[in-house]
Amino acid sequence: MTGAVGFACLTVGLIAALYAAVAGVYAGRTGRLEVATSARRAIYCLAGLLAIAMVMLESAYLRSDFSYKLVAQNSSTDTPTFYKLTAMWSSQEGSLLLWAFLLSVYSSVVLLATRRRLRDITPWATAVLGVVATFFLSLMVVFGQDPFARLASPPAEGNGLEPLLRHPAMMVHPPLLYSGYVGFSIPFAFAVGALITRRTDAEWIRSTRRFALIAWTFLGCGILIGALWSYSELGWGGYWAWDPVENAALMPWLLGTALLHSVMVQERRGMLKVWNSSLVIATFTAALIGTFLVRSGVLNSIHAFGASTLGVPFLVFIGLVLVSSVALVISRLDSLRSDARLDSLLSREAFFLLNNLVLVALCLVIFWGTFFPLISEAITGSKESVGPPFFNRATVPLALVLVALAGIGPLLTWRRVTAATLKRMLAVPLGVAAAAFLLLLAATDAARSFSSILMFTLIAFVLAVVAQEFARGTSARRLVSRESWPAAAASLVARNRRRYGGYLVHAGIAILFLGVAASSAFHAQRDVRLGPGQSTKLDGYTITYRRPTAAILDDRAGTGAPISIGAVVDVRKGGNHWVMRPSRNYYAATDGSGGAIGRFFTGDSTSEVDLRWGLRRDVWTAIQPDLSSLMGPIREANRKFGNAPGRVQALIIAALAQRYGNQAPPATFRFIVSPLIAWIWIGGAVVLLGALTALWPAAEARRRRATSLAAARLGRELSRA
């Protein structure tokens, strides 16, 4: 019954989305307000239907209803409730449902917010959002990706959630990424509506800028949480591997960053209209490409769902979006002429444009490296790939320019700034940067890390600029209000949230780059095989393997319980001493390989790293146990106890794990010391704070909104009188 209701919601939702698209076009062409209203209400209806479908599917997971294909594939009776809730978006079909649901929510909110504004643009925007929703719903209803598909013969037990996905970040990482991808559909839809109606002023930007910033914030948080997940859990010691799906998330974020800067130029000066329209299209297309890469299987990635039949529909849809949007921009070039010209290269708009060019260049470099395997295969017939060295070499120079621009930009005014004024504004930040450069040059090996020294210098420059701007603004505020420094600073930010939120974002990006540059340039790593009692040295630390550990992590009767095998490691440096306990969890092979008992040692495994966090440096360790000494006893146990009751087998498994601990064989360790890497996460938190500051409406805006709502209510009352 639940499955029938869920699929019915998807089917009716598809009809509602299609109706919204058709009715939106009709309302846009005829100007009939009642049709536009019905199209908007169809989107509201779609949101309600997909919310019901989400609840239906989640309830099936919570009940462990293995008659559903998805539930049987991605959950089990012993999967904790927390991970049952996240299992939905671990699958292809479930993530498509989440995508469509988020789109319906975004669309409903923006259409509700603009229901009394942009009445010529909104019907077309509704139509565009309806088309996008129709595509994603058709993947589930028409192209066989039904999240409510049933099994003719339900299994008694499900496969369980993939071990690598059993992490708290699974609750927020995918939804944040999808919220970012989906959110960029809002400015895209309204940009298309503005182009169709030739309303190419900045009004559509003002109505959708907040949604673009929300999408950018969600996507950035998703990327950062994914990096933290990789660093703290996956067992290789890094946070960014230039994986195709990682790159696919970064590209729309970079383009979204460019968009958030360039739309300010159109708002203030009426310039860059063609550029902004093109950038909105590129950002949304990049978001679709990111979604496509996860689902198509065309590029190998640890994050992808694997090969599927969705590649062709996605490519066709992306192609249609790109071709039709570009054709629309070309057909409206006469309406996209700038209202003003660039007065000076020493102006905020000129540096915003330069910032945009660097961000787009970064995106193109990443796109080239990501899709190089397909490009090389098309040209040479051989699928060749580029690795992290290519991306690092190509992106570092552009990143240096970008950080420099982040420092200079806030000092510039619109139209032009005189050289004398700029010189005065740059004096203190340049002095701080010069002092930082000389100090770093004396303290580090310049030949080995000159690009990092240059990055640190530019970071010092950016932070000095931001501090100077806050100090100047606070001083000016105190002269007027006679407030204390903290009160004046708080009032300053409250009255200029967008401006000072942007400064915080710049500071956060600089701090984040500090962590990236330091942990990359001065990273120390050692992979070593040690036996109990043996030691190794790394970056001044003495690391000693004391003894192995082995444990069953669940009750003894639980035949799906993972086995944990690890080590106790002593770490010493100077007078400091602490203990680390890296381990590896082993899950039973679901295909039965290894025998009734051996399968518990031959299935999937996950690294449980131990990590000592610190503001100055992190010490990270992981272990790869050597289980070769257990293979003989495992074969013997399979022969003798392969048909024994589950409780007996559990006791044998525990005894085998204990045998490993008693034998104390050597193990392979990876030890890493990463200076200042914690500042990546601190910088990300500052970026989030800045974004939230910019998003929060100022008091004046809230008063204007309240006044307009009161006026609207008064108008309705007068019309009824």
XYZ file of C-alpha atoms in Angstrom:
721
model
C 0.000 0.000 0.000
C 2.762 2.427 0.960
C 4.620 1.770 -2.281
C 1.501 2.346 -4.368
C 0.832 5.631 -2.591
C 4.459 6.696 -2.980
C 4.582 5.951 -6.700
C 1.188 7.630 -7.141
C 2.644 10.754 -5.518
C 5.507 10.701 -8.022
C 3.138 10.192 -10.960
C 0.724 12.930 -9.910
C 3.738 15.111 -9.114
C 5.024 14.595 -12.651
C 1.638 15.712 -13.987
C 1.681 18.747 -11.679
C 5.211 19.705 -12.783
C 4.264 19.324 -16.435
C 1.153 21.426 -15.870
C 3.212 24.126 -14.136
C 5.541 24.239 -17.143
C 2.735 24.474 -19.717
C 0.570 26.850 -17.686
C 3.581 29.040 -16.957
C 4.327 29.419 -20.660
C 0.660 30.147 -21.412
C 0.446 32.720 -18.617
C 3.658 34.346 -19.774
C 2.413 34.652 -23.343
C -1.117 35.820 -22.511
C -0.558 37.699 -19.266
C -3.476 35.910 -17.604
C -2.927 36.245 -13.879
C -5.249 33.405 -12.896
C -3.289 30.939 -15.049
C -0.002 32.101 -13.514
C -1.550 31.578 -10.085
C -2.645 28.049 -10.983
C 0.873 27.247 -12.250
C 2.329 28.485 -8.978
C -0.155 26.401 -7.014
C 0.818 23.352 -9.046
C 4.362 23.809 -7.725
C 2.999 24.022 -4.170
C 1.058 20.825 -4.840
C 4.225 19.191 -6.159
C 6.080 20.055 -2.945
C 3.327 18.470 -0.868
C 3.257 15.308 -2.980
C 7.016 14.847 -2.828
C 7.009 15.467 0.929
C 4.509 12.599 1.254
C 6.699 10.409 -0.968
C 9.748 11.201 1.179
C 7.879 10.255 4.353
C 6.617 7.039 2.740
C 10.100 5.935 1.720
C 11.686 6.854 5.036
C 8.973 4.929 6.881
C 9.781 1.851 4.778
C 13.420 2.145 5.864
C 12.459 2.559 9.509
C 10.212 -0.533 9.325
C 12.947 -2.545 7.537
C 10.397 -3.402 4.852
C 12.572 -5.507 2.540
C 9.810 -5.838 -0.030
C 11.182 -2.517 -1.296
C 14.224 -2.988 -3.490
C 15.987 0.096 -2.086
C 15.444 -0.925 1.522
C 16.764 -4.437 0.863
C 19.832 -3.047 -0.917
C 20.790 -0.316 1.549
C 19.516 -1.296 4.980
C 19.121 -4.205 7.379
C 17.359 -4.958 10.631
C 20.513 -4.220 12.640
C 21.250 -0.939 10.856
C 20.961 1.814 13.492
C 17.952 4.112 13.098
C 20.223 7.089 12.409
C 21.708 5.358 9.368
C 18.326 4.058 8.212
C 17.276 7.687 7.882
C 20.337 8.478 5.761
C 20.178 5.311 3.654
C 17.616 6.830 1.306
C 20.083 9.199 -0.361
C 22.824 6.570 -0.485
C 21.001 5.109 -3.497
C 20.508 6.384 -7.032
C 16.717 6.423 -6.824
C 16.500 7.868 -3.333
C 18.880 10.704 -4.146
C 16.799 11.593 -7.219
C 13.739 11.838 -4.979
C 15.671 14.085 -2.588
C 16.795 16.268 -5.530
C 13.220 16.656 -6.791
C 11.882 17.346 -3.298
C 14.462 20.065 -2.625
C 13.688 21.626 -6.013
C 9.978 21.731 -5.171
C 10.724 23.368 -1.805
C 13.041 26.006 -3.314
C 10.514 26.684 -6.080
C 7.611 27.015 -3.652
C 9.506 29.441 -1.433
C 10.673 31.702 -4.261
C 7.268 31.715 -5.974
C 5.608 32.564 -2.673
C 8.111 35.390 -2.121
C 7.609 36.853 -5.617
C 3.862 36.320 -5.987
C 3.206 40.091 -5.963
C 6.373 41.114 -7.815
C 7.913 40.441 -11.205
C 4.522 39.422 -12.562
C 5.796 39.326 -16.134
C 8.916 37.278 -15.284
C 7.493 34.888 -12.681
C 5.264 32.826 -15.049
C 8.275 32.053 -17.231
C 10.388 31.238 -14.185
C 7.605 28.913 -13.011
C 7.670 27.218 -16.406
C 11.446 26.707 -16.231
C 11.231 25.255 -12.723
C 8.395 23.023 -13.914
C 10.537 21.753 -16.794
C 13.448 20.935 -14.470
C 11.096 19.166 -12.045
C 9.505 17.270 -14.943
C 12.907 15.979 -16.009
C 13.880 14.670 -12.578
C 10.469 13.143 -11.936
C 10.502 11.488 -15.355
C 13.774 9.767 -14.420
C 11.894 8.059 -11.600
C 8.522 7.489 -13.264
C 9.481 6.909 -16.916
C 13.155 5.851 -16.959
C 12.895 3.115 -14.352
C 14.542 4.781 -11.337
C 11.505 4.151 -9.144
C 12.405 4.480 -5.438
C 9.270 2.482 -4.587
C 10.109 -0.554 -6.749
C 9.071 -3.814 -5.082
C 10.705 -7.245 -4.989
C 8.672 -10.297 -5.961
C 10.459 -12.391 -3.325
C 11.581 -10.163 -0.460
C 14.693 -11.398 1.396
C 14.573 -12.139 5.100
C 17.447 -9.689 5.660
C 18.795 -6.674 3.806
C 22.352 -6.011 2.658
C 22.843 -3.155 5.103
C 24.323 0.256 4.484
C 27.705 0.407 2.770
C 30.328 0.487 5.569
C 32.031 3.617 4.224
C 28.719 5.470 4.514
C 28.261 4.662 8.204
C 29.418 8.046 9.390
C 27.513 10.938 11.023
C 28.418 13.189 8.073
C 26.158 11.036 5.898
C 23.187 12.766 7.522
C 24.191 16.222 6.226
C 26.835 15.920 3.489
C 24.645 14.727 0.555
C 21.631 16.923 1.457
C 23.885 19.984 1.662
C 25.435 19.241 -1.728
C 22.034 18.670 -3.322
C 20.680 21.838 -1.693
C 23.537 23.712 -3.333
C 23.054 22.146 -6.751
C 19.279 22.626 -6.683
C 19.441 26.163 -5.333
C 21.167 27.478 -8.447
C 18.050 26.560 -10.444
C 16.296 29.600 -8.922
C 18.520 32.369 -10.388
C 18.666 30.352 -13.615
C 14.869 30.217 -13.918
C 14.437 33.933 -13.245
C 17.309 34.845 -15.564
C 15.572 32.925 -18.359
C 12.309 34.696 -17.512
C 14.063 38.078 -17.593
C 15.629 37.284 -20.970
C 12.337 36.122 -22.488
C 10.504 39.260 -21.312
C 13.503 41.537 -22.025
C 13.361 42.717 -18.395
C 17.139 42.798 -18.153
C 17.418 45.333 -15.360
C 18.595 44.263 -11.910
C 15.164 43.506 -10.448
C 15.377 39.756 -11.078
C 18.804 39.773 -9.426
C 17.477 41.466 -6.291
C 14.702 38.880 -6.060
C 16.986 35.855 -6.429
C 20.338 37.000 -5.017
C 19.514 35.617 -1.579
C 18.668 32.218 -3.088
C 21.980 32.189 -4.960
C 23.817 32.965 -1.720
C 21.888 30.230 0.114
C 22.795 27.715 -2.610
C 26.439 28.834 -2.534
C 26.523 28.474 1.260
C 24.930 25.026 1.237
C 27.269 23.785 -1.483
C 30.340 25.200 0.263
C 29.334 23.591 3.567
C 28.728 20.289 1.790
C 32.159 20.400 0.158
C 33.885 21.257 3.441
C 32.071 18.557 5.426
C 32.978 16.055 2.715
C 36.624 17.076 3.000
C 36.517 16.719 6.789
C 34.858 13.303 6.424
C 37.578 12.178 4.040
C 40.344 13.438 6.319
C 39.021 12.012 9.560
C 37.611 8.705 8.340
C 38.691 7.325 4.976
C 42.177 6.221 5.962
C 44.372 7.839 3.309
C 45.211 10.979 5.258
C 44.060 13.668 2.855
C 40.991 15.851 2.531
C 40.945 16.525 -1.231
C 41.908 14.014 -3.921
C 40.793 15.920 -7.055
C 38.291 13.120 -7.573
C 35.853 13.738 -10.496
C 32.830 14.040 -8.205
C 34.728 16.332 -5.809
C 35.651 18.502 -8.784
C 32.061 18.418 -10.015
C 30.947 19.986 -6.728
C 33.731 22.574 -6.761
C 33.011 23.874 -10.282
C 29.496 25.275 -9.636
C 30.728 26.667 -6.317
C 33.486 28.600 -8.097
C 31.070 29.851 -10.752
C 28.565 30.737 -8.027
C 31.300 32.749 -6.301
C 31.887 34.641 -9.531
C 28.144 35.198 -9.940
C 27.706 36.637 -6.442
C 30.402 39.207 -7.212
C 29.400 40.134 -10.749
C 25.686 40.671 -10.051
C 26.690 43.504 -7.710
C 28.143 45.303 -10.723
C 24.839 45.001 -12.579
C 22.924 46.193 -9.512
C 25.138 49.237 -8.940
C 26.225 50.211 -12.458
C 23.933 48.370 -14.889
C 26.964 46.630 -16.434
C 27.961 43.032 -17.266
C 24.429 42.009 -18.276
C 25.567 39.539 -20.936
C 28.243 38.198 -18.616
C 25.819 37.703 -15.725
C 23.232 35.951 -17.876
C 25.926 33.664 -19.240
C 27.331 33.042 -15.768
C 23.929 32.036 -14.376
C 23.530 29.553 -17.230
C 27.048 28.190 -16.712
C 26.531 27.794 -12.961
C 23.288 25.853 -13.346
C 24.786 23.747 -16.134
C 27.776 22.945 -13.915
C 25.359 21.884 -11.161
C 23.641 19.546 -13.634
C 27.026 18.183 -14.720
C 27.873 17.469 -11.091
C 24.610 15.566 -10.703
C 25.281 13.750 -13.994
C 28.773 12.607 -12.983
C 27.500 10.973 -9.796
C 24.856 9.043 -11.711
C 26.279 8.214 -15.117
C 29.388 6.191 -14.269
C 31.279 7.785 -17.187
C 34.207 8.622 -14.876
C 35.554 6.455 -12.092
C 34.932 7.901 -8.641
C 34.613 6.577 -5.116
C 31.582 8.888 -4.781
C 29.685 7.739 -7.885
C 26.781 5.296 -7.935
C 28.432 3.310 -10.732
C 27.303 2.582 -14.266
C 23.648 3.314 -14.984
C 21.242 4.016 -17.815
C 20.810 7.676 -16.859
C 23.809 8.997 -18.767
C 21.964 9.561 -22.039
C 18.884 11.321 -20.563
C 21.145 13.579 -18.507
C 23.347 14.465 -21.472
C 20.321 15.238 -23.628
C 18.804 17.447 -20.929
C 22.089 19.265 -20.237
C 22.547 19.795 -23.977
C 19.027 21.192 -24.370
C 19.480 23.519 -21.390
C 22.807 24.795 -22.671
C 21.851 25.234 -26.332
C 18.461 26.852 -25.680
C 19.866 29.172 -23.003
C 22.795 30.327 -25.124
C 20.454 30.869 -28.078
C 18.202 32.959 -25.833
C 21.123 35.129 -24.692
C 22.226 35.673 -28.296
C 18.692 36.611 -29.348
C 18.504 39.197 -26.542
C 21.871 40.872 -27.025
C 20.148 44.119 -27.994
C 18.427 44.165 -24.581
C 21.604 43.320 -22.687
C 23.583 46.448 -23.464
C 25.321 47.940 -20.453
C 23.931 51.138 -18.951
C 27.427 52.446 -18.205
C 31.029 52.022 -19.246
C 34.060 51.007 -17.242
C 35.472 54.333 -16.029
C 38.786 53.104 -14.631
C 40.794 49.951 -14.119
C 41.259 51.126 -10.529
C 37.622 50.534 -9.629
C 35.623 47.912 -7.805
C 33.785 46.815 -10.942
C 37.067 46.291 -12.833
C 38.471 44.116 -10.060
C 35.191 42.198 -9.793
C 35.484 41.431 -13.483
C 39.101 40.327 -13.033
C 38.012 38.199 -10.080
C 35.394 36.603 -12.336
C 37.925 35.837 -15.051
C 40.224 34.096 -12.562
C 37.364 32.055 -11.093
C 36.164 31.002 -14.535
C 39.746 30.111 -15.511
C 40.001 27.945 -12.378
C 36.757 26.246 -13.323
C 37.966 25.604 -16.885
C 41.238 24.104 -15.631
C 39.336 21.782 -13.303
C 36.870 20.896 -16.066
C 39.728 20.034 -18.433
C 41.492 17.852 -15.879
C 38.282 16.139 -14.802
C 37.100 15.271 -18.296
C 40.557 14.638 -19.762
C 40.008 10.836 -19.735
C 36.997 11.256 -22.028
C 38.791 13.834 -24.176
C 41.861 11.620 -24.587
C 39.694 8.597 -25.364
C 37.828 10.537 -28.051
C 41.089 11.716 -29.663
C 43.483 8.798 -29.179
C 41.201 5.900 -28.304
C 42.977 5.496 -24.958
C 41.460 6.753 -21.703
C 44.274 8.630 -19.935
C 43.786 10.554 -16.706
C 45.635 13.361 -14.956
C 46.340 13.234 -11.248
C 46.665 15.687 -8.368
C 50.067 17.010 -9.577
C 48.392 18.473 -12.685
C 45.631 20.141 -10.683
C 48.074 21.497 -8.106
C 50.417 22.964 -10.734
C 47.580 24.501 -12.728
C 45.480 25.898 -9.882
C 48.100 27.291 -7.476
C 49.038 30.351 -9.627
C 45.367 31.186 -10.149
C 44.693 30.750 -6.427
C 47.500 33.210 -5.629
C 45.958 35.815 -7.936
C 42.525 35.175 -6.444
C 43.733 35.735 -2.868
C 45.479 38.955 -3.918
C 42.260 40.213 -5.519
C 40.322 39.318 -2.362
C 42.580 41.740 -0.505
C 42.609 44.610 -2.986
C 38.905 44.523 -3.931
C 37.461 45.822 -0.620
C 39.730 48.886 -0.791
C 38.354 50.050 -4.136
C 35.303 52.213 -4.720
C 32.781 52.138 -7.531
C 33.692 54.022 -10.739
C 37.267 54.920 -9.755
C 39.682 55.409 -6.896
C 42.607 57.787 -7.081
C 46.125 56.416 -6.906
C 46.823 58.576 -3.843
C 43.799 57.197 -1.990
C 44.675 53.617 -2.895
C 48.270 54.149 -1.790
C 47.085 55.423 1.574
C 44.675 52.500 1.986
C 47.337 49.944 1.048
C 50.071 51.253 3.347
C 49.253 49.236 6.471
C 48.226 45.968 4.737
C 51.333 46.048 2.530
C 53.493 46.682 5.591
C 51.952 43.661 7.334
C 52.430 41.546 4.210
C 56.076 42.626 3.825
C 56.816 41.793 7.461
C 55.171 38.386 7.059
C 57.166 37.713 3.883
C 60.522 38.548 5.472
C 59.731 36.524 8.582
C 58.689 33.480 6.535
C 61.700 33.814 4.252
C 64.001 33.672 7.260
C 62.157 30.820 8.991
C 61.510 28.393 6.118
C 63.213 26.792 3.155
C 62.283 29.224 0.390
C 63.495 26.940 -2.392
C 61.155 24.168 -1.252
C 58.074 26.210 -0.492
C 58.264 29.616 -2.205
C 54.702 29.413 -3.530
C 53.511 28.684 0.012
C 55.504 31.632 1.372
C 53.894 33.830 -1.266
C 50.470 32.477 -0.322
C 51.114 33.165 3.392
C 52.155 36.709 2.502
C 48.969 37.316 0.532
C 46.895 35.798 3.337
C 48.481 38.233 5.801
C 47.632 41.031 3.349
C 43.958 39.973 3.094
C 43.543 39.629 6.857
C 45.165 43.029 7.386
C 42.786 44.606 4.850
C 39.729 43.080 6.520
C 40.920 44.132 9.982
C 41.611 47.653 8.687
C 38.144 47.929 7.133
C 36.457 46.788 10.336
C 38.604 49.215 12.370
C 37.869 52.156 10.024
C 34.152 51.472 10.019
C 33.995 51.013 13.787
C 35.957 54.226 14.405
C 33.616 56.169 12.141
C 30.621 54.665 13.913
C 32.006 55.623 17.338
C 32.459 59.240 16.259
C 28.748 59.432 15.505
C 27.220 57.238 18.215
C 29.746 57.505 21.083
C 29.376 53.746 21.592
C 32.008 51.409 22.987
C 34.202 49.550 20.509
C 32.261 46.244 20.758
C 28.879 47.994 20.547
C 30.010 50.128 17.621
C 31.358 47.084 15.768
C 28.105 45.169 16.345
C 26.025 48.127 15.147
C 28.271 48.541 12.126
C 27.774 44.935 11.047
C 24.041 44.998 11.831
C 23.525 48.040 9.604
C 25.793 46.816 6.788
C 25.301 43.045 6.886
C 25.961 42.419 3.228
C 29.196 44.406 3.141
C 30.746 43.159 6.368
C 29.448 39.643 5.848
C 31.416 39.725 2.604
C 34.523 40.871 4.476
C 34.133 37.931 6.869
C 33.853 35.573 3.905
C 37.099 37.007 2.477
C 38.817 36.551 5.835
C 37.497 32.991 6.099
C 38.741 32.108 2.623
C 42.168 33.517 3.528
C 42.266 31.456 6.740
C 41.172 28.364 4.812
C 43.986 28.899 2.297
C 46.399 29.247 5.224
C 45.517 25.713 6.296
C 45.709 24.382 2.744
C 49.087 25.964 2.011
C 50.724 25.012 5.322
C 49.459 21.435 5.382
C 50.531 20.933 1.761
C 53.986 22.517 1.966
C 55.088 21.177 5.350
C 53.202 17.885 5.420
C 55.257 14.944 6.751
C 54.232 11.334 6.124
C 55.667 7.896 6.780
C 54.307 4.498 5.774
C 56.091 1.844 7.811
C 55.695 -1.783 8.856
C 56.221 -2.243 12.585
C 56.089 -5.123 15.024
C 55.077 -4.697 18.672
C 57.759 -2.769 20.547
C 59.269 -1.234 17.394
C 59.454 2.530 16.862
C 59.822 5.067 14.082
C 60.483 8.812 13.996
C 58.627 11.501 12.079
C 59.015 15.282 12.286
C 60.484 15.106 15.786
C 57.932 12.583 17.083
C 58.878 9.122 18.332
C 56.077 6.681 17.553
C 56.038 3.216 19.131
C 53.729 0.294 18.314
C 52.946 -1.105 21.779
C 50.476 -3.915 21.160
C 47.634 -5.054 18.894
C 43.954 -4.894 19.802
C 41.078 -7.082 18.621
C 37.400 -6.876 19.540
C 33.890 -7.759 18.439
C 31.958 -4.496 18.267
C 28.487 -5.979 18.743
C 26.776 -8.610 20.870
C 28.125 -12.111 20.376
C 24.905 -13.399 18.836
C 24.927 -10.734 16.127
C 26.255 -12.516 13.069
C 26.566 -9.220 11.208
C 28.767 -7.648 13.853
C 31.973 -6.038 12.593
C 35.358 -7.078 13.916
C 37.762 -4.350 14.964
C 41.497 -5.024 14.729
C 43.907 -2.266 15.620
C 46.840 -1.165 17.707
C 47.904 0.839 20.727
C 50.513 3.404 19.683
C 52.604 5.656 21.944
C 53.555 9.091 20.612
C 56.247 11.210 22.267
C 57.806 14.581 21.536
C 59.809 16.419 24.152
C 57.843 16.220 27.372
C 54.544 15.433 25.645
C 53.201 11.894 25.520
C 49.875 10.431 24.449
C 48.350 7.175 23.219
C 46.650 6.655 19.845
C 44.431 3.717 18.887
C 43.980 3.348 15.118
C 41.970 0.345 13.974
C 40.239 -1.263 11.044
C 36.668 -2.574 11.104
C 35.832 -5.722 9.131
C 32.318 -6.469 7.894
C 30.952 -9.819 6.792
C 31.108 -10.478 3.049
C 27.524 -10.420 1.758
C 28.320 -12.831 -1.096
C 29.435 -15.538 1.360
C 33.023 -15.596 0.096
C 35.493 -16.855 2.686
C 33.109 -19.397 4.159
C 30.623 -19.189 7.002
C 33.263 -17.920 9.432
C 35.953 -16.558 7.130
C 33.520 -14.140 5.474
C 33.721 -11.985 8.602
C 37.400 -11.351 7.818
C 37.176 -11.073 4.008
C 34.328 -8.598 3.491
C 34.435 -4.816 3.285
C 36.573 -2.994 5.797
C 36.798 0.599 6.944
C 39.716 2.446 8.452
C 39.103 3.987 11.863
C 41.884 6.539 12.049
C 43.049 8.112 15.278
C 43.665 11.802 15.104
C 45.080 14.293 17.578
C 43.741 17.700 16.606
C 45.642 20.903 17.283
C 45.753 24.527 16.171
C 49.467 24.187 15.335
C 49.431 20.693 13.842
C 47.507 17.439 13.647
C 49.025 14.008 14.230
C 47.159 11.376 12.218
C 47.565 7.611 12.141
C 45.936 4.631 10.420
C 46.670 0.904 10.417
C 46.475 -1.934 7.909
C 46.589 -5.180 9.942
C 48.232 -8.264 8.457
C 45.677 -11.088 8.727
C 47.740 -13.663 6.829
C 48.506 -15.550 10.059
C 44.762 -16.151 10.525
C 44.063 -17.681 7.127
C 44.992 -21.224 8.182
C 42.931 -21.162 11.400
C 40.022 -19.607 9.483
C 40.005 -22.455 6.938
C 40.080 -24.973 9.785
C 37.228 -23.170 11.566
C 35.164 -23.170 8.365
C 35.684 -26.921 8.036
C 34.757 -27.725 11.625
C 32.133 -25.119 12.475
C 30.737 -23.986 9.110
C 27.338 -25.503 9.902
C 27.308 -24.716 13.619
C 24.611 -22.496 15.199
C 25.140 -18.743 14.970
C 26.065 -18.355 18.640
C 28.790 -21.000 18.327
C 30.140 -19.326 15.184
C 30.180 -15.984 17.000
C 32.312 -17.514 19.764
C 34.726 -18.943 17.175
C 34.976 -15.551 15.440
C 35.741 -13.875 18.778
C 38.383 -16.527 19.479
C 40.019 -15.911 16.081
C 40.116 -12.176 16.738
C 41.664 -12.827 20.137
C 44.222 -15.135 18.513
C 45.356 -12.233 16.338
C 45.847 -10.127 19.463
C 47.842 -12.867 21.173
C 50.084 -13.552 18.152
C 50.856 -9.822 17.785
C 51.985 -9.897 14.141
C 53.511 -6.828 12.452
C 51.181 -4.253 10.899
C 51.546 -1.478 8.339
C 51.014 2.037 9.668
C 50.623 5.428 8.072
C 51.673 8.368 10.233
C 51.083 11.960 9.121
C 51.933 15.298 10.712
C 49.983 18.171 9.111
C 50.825 21.716 10.273
C 47.938 24.194 10.613
C 45.428 21.907 8.893
C 42.832 22.753 11.553
C 42.681 26.255 10.075
C 40.950 24.827 7.011
C 37.936 23.981 9.163
C 38.213 27.221 11.155
C 38.316 29.198 7.912
C 35.260 27.330 6.677
C 33.410 28.257 9.871
C 34.318 31.934 9.357
C 33.061 31.741 5.757
C 29.782 30.295 7.033
C 29.512 33.063 9.634
C 30.076 35.671 6.933
C 27.497 34.103 4.630
C 24.909 33.949 7.424
C 25.654 37.574 8.291
C 25.072 38.612 4.684
C 21.907 36.509 4.463
C 20.295 37.880 7.609
C 18.005 40.767 6.613
C 18.909 44.181 7.982
C 16.482 45.991 10.262
C 15.606 48.493 7.521
C 14.786 45.680 5.110
C 12.544 44.015 7.689
C 10.733 47.311 8.285
C 10.256 47.857 4.534
C 8.893 44.331 4.170
C 6.499 44.824 7.080
C 5.335 48.137 5.601
C 4.728 46.610 2.176
C 2.768 43.706 3.702
C 0.660 46.123 5.741
C -0.015 48.187 2.628
C -1.036 45.058 0.737
C -3.438 44.056 3.512
C -4.912 47.560 3.568
C -5.370 47.429 -0.195
C -7.245 44.128 0.039
C -9.496 45.489 2.794
C -10.269 48.627 0.785
C -11.055 46.551 -2.304
C -13.566 44.509 -0.276
C -15.163 47.623 1.238
